[in-house]
Coordinates of C-alpha atoms in Angstrom, one line a residue:
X1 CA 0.0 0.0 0.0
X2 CA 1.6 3.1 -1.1
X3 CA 2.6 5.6 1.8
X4 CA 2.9 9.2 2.1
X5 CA 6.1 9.5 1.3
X6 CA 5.9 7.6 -1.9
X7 CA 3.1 10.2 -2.4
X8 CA 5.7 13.3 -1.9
X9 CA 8.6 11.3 -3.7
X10 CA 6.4 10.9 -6.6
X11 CA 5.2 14.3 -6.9
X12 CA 8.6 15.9 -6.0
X13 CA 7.4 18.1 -3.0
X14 CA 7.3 17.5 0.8
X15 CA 5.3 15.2 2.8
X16 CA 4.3 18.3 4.7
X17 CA 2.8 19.8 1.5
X18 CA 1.0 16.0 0.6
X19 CA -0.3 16.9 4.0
X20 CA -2.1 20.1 3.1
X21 CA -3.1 18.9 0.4
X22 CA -5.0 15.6 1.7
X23 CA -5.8 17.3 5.0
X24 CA -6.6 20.8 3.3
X25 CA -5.4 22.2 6.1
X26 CA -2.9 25.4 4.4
X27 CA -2.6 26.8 0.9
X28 CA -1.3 25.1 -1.5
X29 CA 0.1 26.3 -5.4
X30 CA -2.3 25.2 -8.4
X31 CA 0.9 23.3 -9.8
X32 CA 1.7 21.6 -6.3
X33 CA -1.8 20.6 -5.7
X34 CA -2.1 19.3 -9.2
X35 CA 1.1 16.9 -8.9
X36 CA 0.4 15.8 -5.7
X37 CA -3.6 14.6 -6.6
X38 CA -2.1 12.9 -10.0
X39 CA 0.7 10.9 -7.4
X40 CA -2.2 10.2 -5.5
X41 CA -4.3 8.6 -8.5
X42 CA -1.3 7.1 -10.0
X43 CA -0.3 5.3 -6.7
X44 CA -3.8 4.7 -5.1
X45 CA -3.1 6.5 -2.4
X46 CA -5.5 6.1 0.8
X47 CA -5.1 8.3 4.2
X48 CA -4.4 6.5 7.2
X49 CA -7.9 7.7 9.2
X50 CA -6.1 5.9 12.6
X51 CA -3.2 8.6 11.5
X52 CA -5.2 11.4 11.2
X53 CA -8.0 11.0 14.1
X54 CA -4.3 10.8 16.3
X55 CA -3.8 14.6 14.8
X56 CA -7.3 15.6 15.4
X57 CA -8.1 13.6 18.2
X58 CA -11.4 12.3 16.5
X59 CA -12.2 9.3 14.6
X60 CA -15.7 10.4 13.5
X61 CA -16.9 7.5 14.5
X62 CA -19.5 6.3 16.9
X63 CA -20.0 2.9 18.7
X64 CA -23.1 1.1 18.8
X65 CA -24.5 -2.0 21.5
X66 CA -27.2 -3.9 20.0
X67 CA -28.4 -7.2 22.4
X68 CA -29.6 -9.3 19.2
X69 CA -28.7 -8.7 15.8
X70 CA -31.5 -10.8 14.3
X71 CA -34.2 -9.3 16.0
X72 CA -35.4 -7.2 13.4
X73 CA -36.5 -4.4 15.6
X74 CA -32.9 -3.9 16.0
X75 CA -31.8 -4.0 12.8
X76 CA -34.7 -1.3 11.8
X77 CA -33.5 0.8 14.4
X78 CA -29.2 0.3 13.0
X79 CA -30.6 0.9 9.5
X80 CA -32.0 4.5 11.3
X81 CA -29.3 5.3 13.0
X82 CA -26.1 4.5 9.7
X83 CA -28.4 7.0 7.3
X84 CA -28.0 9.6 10.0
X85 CA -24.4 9.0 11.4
X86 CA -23.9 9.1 7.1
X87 CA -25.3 12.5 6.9
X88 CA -23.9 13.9 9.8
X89 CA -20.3 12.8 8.1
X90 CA -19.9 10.1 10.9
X91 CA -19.4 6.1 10.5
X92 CA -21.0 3.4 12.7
X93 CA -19.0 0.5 14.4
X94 CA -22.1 -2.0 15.5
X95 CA -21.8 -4.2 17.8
X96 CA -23.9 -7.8 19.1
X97 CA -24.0 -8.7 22.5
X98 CA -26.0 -11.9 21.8
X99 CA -28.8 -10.7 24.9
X100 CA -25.7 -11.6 27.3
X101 CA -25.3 -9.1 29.7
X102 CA -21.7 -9.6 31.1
X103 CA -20.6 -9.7 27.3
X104 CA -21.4 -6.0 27.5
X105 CA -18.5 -4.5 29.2
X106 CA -16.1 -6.5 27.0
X107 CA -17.5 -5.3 23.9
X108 CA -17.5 -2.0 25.4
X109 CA -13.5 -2.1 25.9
X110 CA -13.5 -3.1 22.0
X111 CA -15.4 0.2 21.1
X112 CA -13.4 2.7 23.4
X113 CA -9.8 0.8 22.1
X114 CA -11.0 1.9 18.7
X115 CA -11.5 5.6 20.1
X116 CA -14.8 6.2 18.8
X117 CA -16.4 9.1 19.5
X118 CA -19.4 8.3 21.3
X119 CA -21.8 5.2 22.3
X120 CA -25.3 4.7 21.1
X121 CA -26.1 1.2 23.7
X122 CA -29.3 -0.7 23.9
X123 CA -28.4 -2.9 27.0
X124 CA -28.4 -6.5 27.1
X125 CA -30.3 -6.5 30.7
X126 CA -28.8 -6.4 34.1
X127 CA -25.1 -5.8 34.7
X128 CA -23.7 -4.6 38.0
X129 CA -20.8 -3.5 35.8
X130 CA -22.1 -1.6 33.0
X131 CA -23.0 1.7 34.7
X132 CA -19.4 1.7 35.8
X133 CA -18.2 0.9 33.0
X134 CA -19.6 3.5 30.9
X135 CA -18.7 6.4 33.0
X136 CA -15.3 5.3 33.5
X137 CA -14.6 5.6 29.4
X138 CA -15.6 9.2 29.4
X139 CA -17.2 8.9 26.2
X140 CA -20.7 10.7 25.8
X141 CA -23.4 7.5 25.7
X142 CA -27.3 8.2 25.0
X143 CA -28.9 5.0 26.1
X144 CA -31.7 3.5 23.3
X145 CA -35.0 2.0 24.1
X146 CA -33.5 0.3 28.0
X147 CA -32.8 3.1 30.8
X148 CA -30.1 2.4 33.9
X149 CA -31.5 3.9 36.5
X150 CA -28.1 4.5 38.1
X151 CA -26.3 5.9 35.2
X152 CA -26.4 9.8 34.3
X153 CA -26.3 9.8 30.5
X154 CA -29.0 10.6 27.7
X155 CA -32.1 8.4 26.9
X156 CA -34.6 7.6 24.1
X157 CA -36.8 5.2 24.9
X158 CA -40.9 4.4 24.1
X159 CA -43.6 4.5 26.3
X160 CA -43.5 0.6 26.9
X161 CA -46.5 0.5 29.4
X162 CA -48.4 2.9 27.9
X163 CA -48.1 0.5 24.4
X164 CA -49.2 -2.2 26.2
X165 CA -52.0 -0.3 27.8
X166 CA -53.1 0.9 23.6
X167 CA -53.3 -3.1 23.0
X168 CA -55.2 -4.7 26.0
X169 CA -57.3 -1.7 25.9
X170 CA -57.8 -2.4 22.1
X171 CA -58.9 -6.4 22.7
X172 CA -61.0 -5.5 25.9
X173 CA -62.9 -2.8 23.4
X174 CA -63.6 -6.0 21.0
X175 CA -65.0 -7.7 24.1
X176 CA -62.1 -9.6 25.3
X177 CA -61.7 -10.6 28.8
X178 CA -59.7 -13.8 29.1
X179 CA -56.3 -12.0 27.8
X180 CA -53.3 -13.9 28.2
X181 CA -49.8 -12.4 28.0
X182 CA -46.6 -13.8 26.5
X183 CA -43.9 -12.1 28.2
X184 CA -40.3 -11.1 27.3
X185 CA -37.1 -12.0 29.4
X186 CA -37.3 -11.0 32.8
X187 CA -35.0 -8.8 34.0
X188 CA -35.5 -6.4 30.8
X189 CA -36.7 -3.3 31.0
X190 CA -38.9 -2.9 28.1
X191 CA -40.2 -6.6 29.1
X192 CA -41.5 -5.8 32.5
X193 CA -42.9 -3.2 31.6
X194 CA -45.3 -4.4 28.8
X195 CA -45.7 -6.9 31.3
X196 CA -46.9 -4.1 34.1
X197 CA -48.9 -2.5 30.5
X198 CA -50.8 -5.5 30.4
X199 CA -51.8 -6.1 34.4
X200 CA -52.9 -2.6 34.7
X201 CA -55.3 -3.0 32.0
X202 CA -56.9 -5.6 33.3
X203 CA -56.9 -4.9 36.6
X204 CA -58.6 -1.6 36.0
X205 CA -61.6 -3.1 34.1
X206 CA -61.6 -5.7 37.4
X207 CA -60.1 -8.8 35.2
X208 CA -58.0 -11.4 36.9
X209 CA -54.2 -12.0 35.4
X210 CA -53.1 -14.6 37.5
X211 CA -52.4 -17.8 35.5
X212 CA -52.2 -15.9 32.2
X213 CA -48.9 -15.1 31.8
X214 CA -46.5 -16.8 29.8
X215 CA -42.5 -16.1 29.5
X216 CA -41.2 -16.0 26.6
X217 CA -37.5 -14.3 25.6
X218 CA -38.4 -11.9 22.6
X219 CA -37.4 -14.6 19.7
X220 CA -39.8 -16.4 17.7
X221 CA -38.7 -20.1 19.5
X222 CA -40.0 -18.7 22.7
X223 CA -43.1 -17.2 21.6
X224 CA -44.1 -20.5 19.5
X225 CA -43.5 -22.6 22.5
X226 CA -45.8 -20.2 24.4
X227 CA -48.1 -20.1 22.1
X228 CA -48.9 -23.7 22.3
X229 CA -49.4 -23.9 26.2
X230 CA -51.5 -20.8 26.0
X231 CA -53.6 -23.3 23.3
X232 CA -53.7 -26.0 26.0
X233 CA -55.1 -23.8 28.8
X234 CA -58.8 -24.9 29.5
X235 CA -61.3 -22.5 29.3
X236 CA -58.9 -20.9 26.6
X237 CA -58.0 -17.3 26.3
X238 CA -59.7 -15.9 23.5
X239 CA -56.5 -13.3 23.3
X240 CA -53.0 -12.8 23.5
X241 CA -50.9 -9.1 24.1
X242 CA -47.1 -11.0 22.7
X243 CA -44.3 -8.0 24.3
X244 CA -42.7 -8.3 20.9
X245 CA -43.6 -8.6 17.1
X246 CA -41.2 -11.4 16.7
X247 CA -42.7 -13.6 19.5
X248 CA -46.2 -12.8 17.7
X249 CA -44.9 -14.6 14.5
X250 CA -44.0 -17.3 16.4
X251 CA -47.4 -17.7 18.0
X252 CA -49.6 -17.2 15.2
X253 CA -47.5 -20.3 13.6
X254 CA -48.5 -22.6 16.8
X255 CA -51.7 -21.3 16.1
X256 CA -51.5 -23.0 12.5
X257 CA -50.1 -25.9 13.6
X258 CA -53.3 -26.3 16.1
X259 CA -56.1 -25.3 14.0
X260 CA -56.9 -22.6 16.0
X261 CA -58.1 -19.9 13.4
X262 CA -56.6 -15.7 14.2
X263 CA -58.5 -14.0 14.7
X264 CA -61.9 -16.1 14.3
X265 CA -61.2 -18.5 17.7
X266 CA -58.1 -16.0 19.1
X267 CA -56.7 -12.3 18.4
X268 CA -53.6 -11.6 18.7
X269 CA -51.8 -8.2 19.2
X270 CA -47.7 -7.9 18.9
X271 CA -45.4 -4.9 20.1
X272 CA -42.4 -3.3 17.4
X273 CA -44.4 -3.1 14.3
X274 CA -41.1 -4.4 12.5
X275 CA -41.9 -4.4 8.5
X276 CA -42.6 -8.5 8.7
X277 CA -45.6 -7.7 10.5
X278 CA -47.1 -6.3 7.4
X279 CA -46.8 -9.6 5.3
X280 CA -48.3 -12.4 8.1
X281 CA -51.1 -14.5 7.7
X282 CA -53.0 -12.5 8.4
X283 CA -51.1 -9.4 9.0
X284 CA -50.5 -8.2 12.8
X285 CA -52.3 -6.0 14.9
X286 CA -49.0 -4.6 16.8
X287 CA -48.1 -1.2 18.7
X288 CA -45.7 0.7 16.6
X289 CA -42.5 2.0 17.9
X290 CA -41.8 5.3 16.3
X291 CA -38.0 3.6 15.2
X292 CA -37.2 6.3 12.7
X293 CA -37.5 9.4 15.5
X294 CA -35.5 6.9 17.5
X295 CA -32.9 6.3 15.6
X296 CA -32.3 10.3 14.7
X297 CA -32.6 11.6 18.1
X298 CA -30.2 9.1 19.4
X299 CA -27.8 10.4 16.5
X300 CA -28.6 14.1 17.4
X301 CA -28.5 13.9 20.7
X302 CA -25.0 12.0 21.0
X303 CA -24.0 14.9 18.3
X304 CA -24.9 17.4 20.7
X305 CA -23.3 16.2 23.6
X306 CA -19.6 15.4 21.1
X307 CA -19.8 19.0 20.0
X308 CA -20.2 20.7 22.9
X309 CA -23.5 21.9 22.4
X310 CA -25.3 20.4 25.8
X311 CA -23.9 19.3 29.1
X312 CA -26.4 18.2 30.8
X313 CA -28.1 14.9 30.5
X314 CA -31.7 14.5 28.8
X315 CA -34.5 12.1 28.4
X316 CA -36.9 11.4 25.7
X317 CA -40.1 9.8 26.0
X318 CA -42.0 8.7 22.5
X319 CA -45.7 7.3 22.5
X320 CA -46.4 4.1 20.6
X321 CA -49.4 3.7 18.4
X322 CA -51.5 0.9 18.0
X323 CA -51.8 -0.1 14.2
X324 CA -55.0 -2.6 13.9
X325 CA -54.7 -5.2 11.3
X326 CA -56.2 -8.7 10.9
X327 CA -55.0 -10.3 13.9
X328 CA -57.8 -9.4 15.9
X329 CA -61.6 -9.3 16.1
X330 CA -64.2 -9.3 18.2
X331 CA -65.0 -11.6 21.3
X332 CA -67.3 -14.5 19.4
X333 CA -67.5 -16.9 22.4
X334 CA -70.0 -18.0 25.3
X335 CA -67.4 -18.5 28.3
X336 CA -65.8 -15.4 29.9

């Protein structure tokens, strides 16, 4: 790989003046500039960016902490968050801690050894060390979508109870009653909350939950497998509120399987609205996370903090919507 100095031998001027040129950083003659950018050409020249974020003390580069790369929630939200480091003149380093929380902190050391300029982390779930952790790189961090209570740093996040409020409020006004739950990992944030979503609801219109809820661990295995002892139960709910859209696919294929019709014997309501739940049979009623408005104020807000232009740290709260599709309908049985 050719160097900087083959760059100034070829051109016959100075490394200093290859420099300026590349770095723009002092004037340089027509004639100078000219040679230099044909050595360049000629040689395929790149600029070391390790070299120069040295100089500037800068990578342009920010860090990212996703738990689960497959989830496609996740990867919706990435997608969001690459177009706007890409306009802002910044480049993403992403990084999958495989929903294992003490994999977090290592990954963490990764990010800060390659000197990026800020965090964007969606935590994995509980780790004594991570609050720690984070302050001790000095790096501005907005958290996405999980809050630490104990750590002082920016959040965006959705109103997780209040989505799953919209969706058992949404069954109950079909007539529902017996509403079962399918839970995410314990431990989450997000997860308990939804959970919290769904008990409230019921428990204001006066409607036990106890024996109706079912973990599952926000993948479409665990929501399957839920799916089918929710099936079993006897009398049978005639609803399910799923914590995630991917756990909903999952169930409405043990449905299949069963020969339990959605939403003519049982509805069905997800959490996300990822793009899949446009195309399942039928297509999902869900509560949409606004993951576009996520994804940029995350950006902005990191961008704020790197430049200087905020100290202080700030929260975001964004309300879900309920989108109604085909997964549910209303109550058609006898028993309550």
């Amino acid at each position: 790989m050719a160097t900087i100095k083959d760059v100034a031998r070829q051109a016959g001027v100075s490394v200093t003046t290859v420099s300026h040129v590349v770095n723009k950083t002092r004037f340089v003659s027509d004639k100078g500039r000219a040679r230099v950018e044909q050595a360049i050409r000629e040689l395929g020249y790149v600029p070391s960016a390790v070299a120069r974020s040295l100089q500037r003390s800068a990578t342009a580069t920010l860090g990212m902490l996703i738990p689960n790369s497959s989830n496609p929630y996740f990867a919706e939200i990435v997608r969001g968050i690459e177009d706007r480091c890409f306009g802002a003149g910044y480049n993403l380093i992403l990084c999958n801690t495989d929903d294992e929380p003490l994999r977090q902190c290592k990954v963490l050391q990764v990010l800060a050894e390659r000197r990026v300029d800020g965090l964007i982390v969606v935590s994995s779930g509980e780790d004594p060390a991570l609050p720690g952790m984070l302050s001790g790189l000095r790096v501005p961090a907005v958290m996405v979508d999980r809050e630490i209570d104990t750590l002082p740093c920016d959040l965006v996040e959705t109103a997780h109870m209040h989505g799953a409020l919209l969706a058992v409020q949404h069954l109950t006004t079909l007539g529902h009653r017996r509403i079962a739950c399918i839970s995410g990992p314990a431990g989450v944030v997000t997860a308990d909350q939804r959970v919290e979503g769904w008990r409230m609801a019921l428990a204001g219109l006066g409607v036990p939950s106890a024996g109706l809820l079912f973990a599952g661990d926000f993948t479409s295995e665990s929501g399957y497998a839920a799916m089918h002892a929710v099936l079993r139960m006897e009398p049978r709910p005639s609803a399910v509120f799923v914590a995630n859209d991917l756990m909903a696919i999952g169930a409405l294929c043990a449905a299949h399987e069963c020969g339990v019709a959605v939403p003519d014997d049982i509805s069905l309501v997800g959490f996300d609205d990822i793009e899949l739940a446009h195309f399942t049979c039928p297509p999902l009623t869900t509560v949409a996370q606004p993951k576009l408005r996520i994804a940029t104020m995350a950006v902005d807000m990191l961008l704020e903090r790197i430049e200087g232009r905020r100290q202080s740290p700030r929260k975001v709260m964004l309300q879900p919507e309920l989108r109604v599709r085909a997964s549910t309908a209303p109550y058609r049985g006898t028993s309550r």
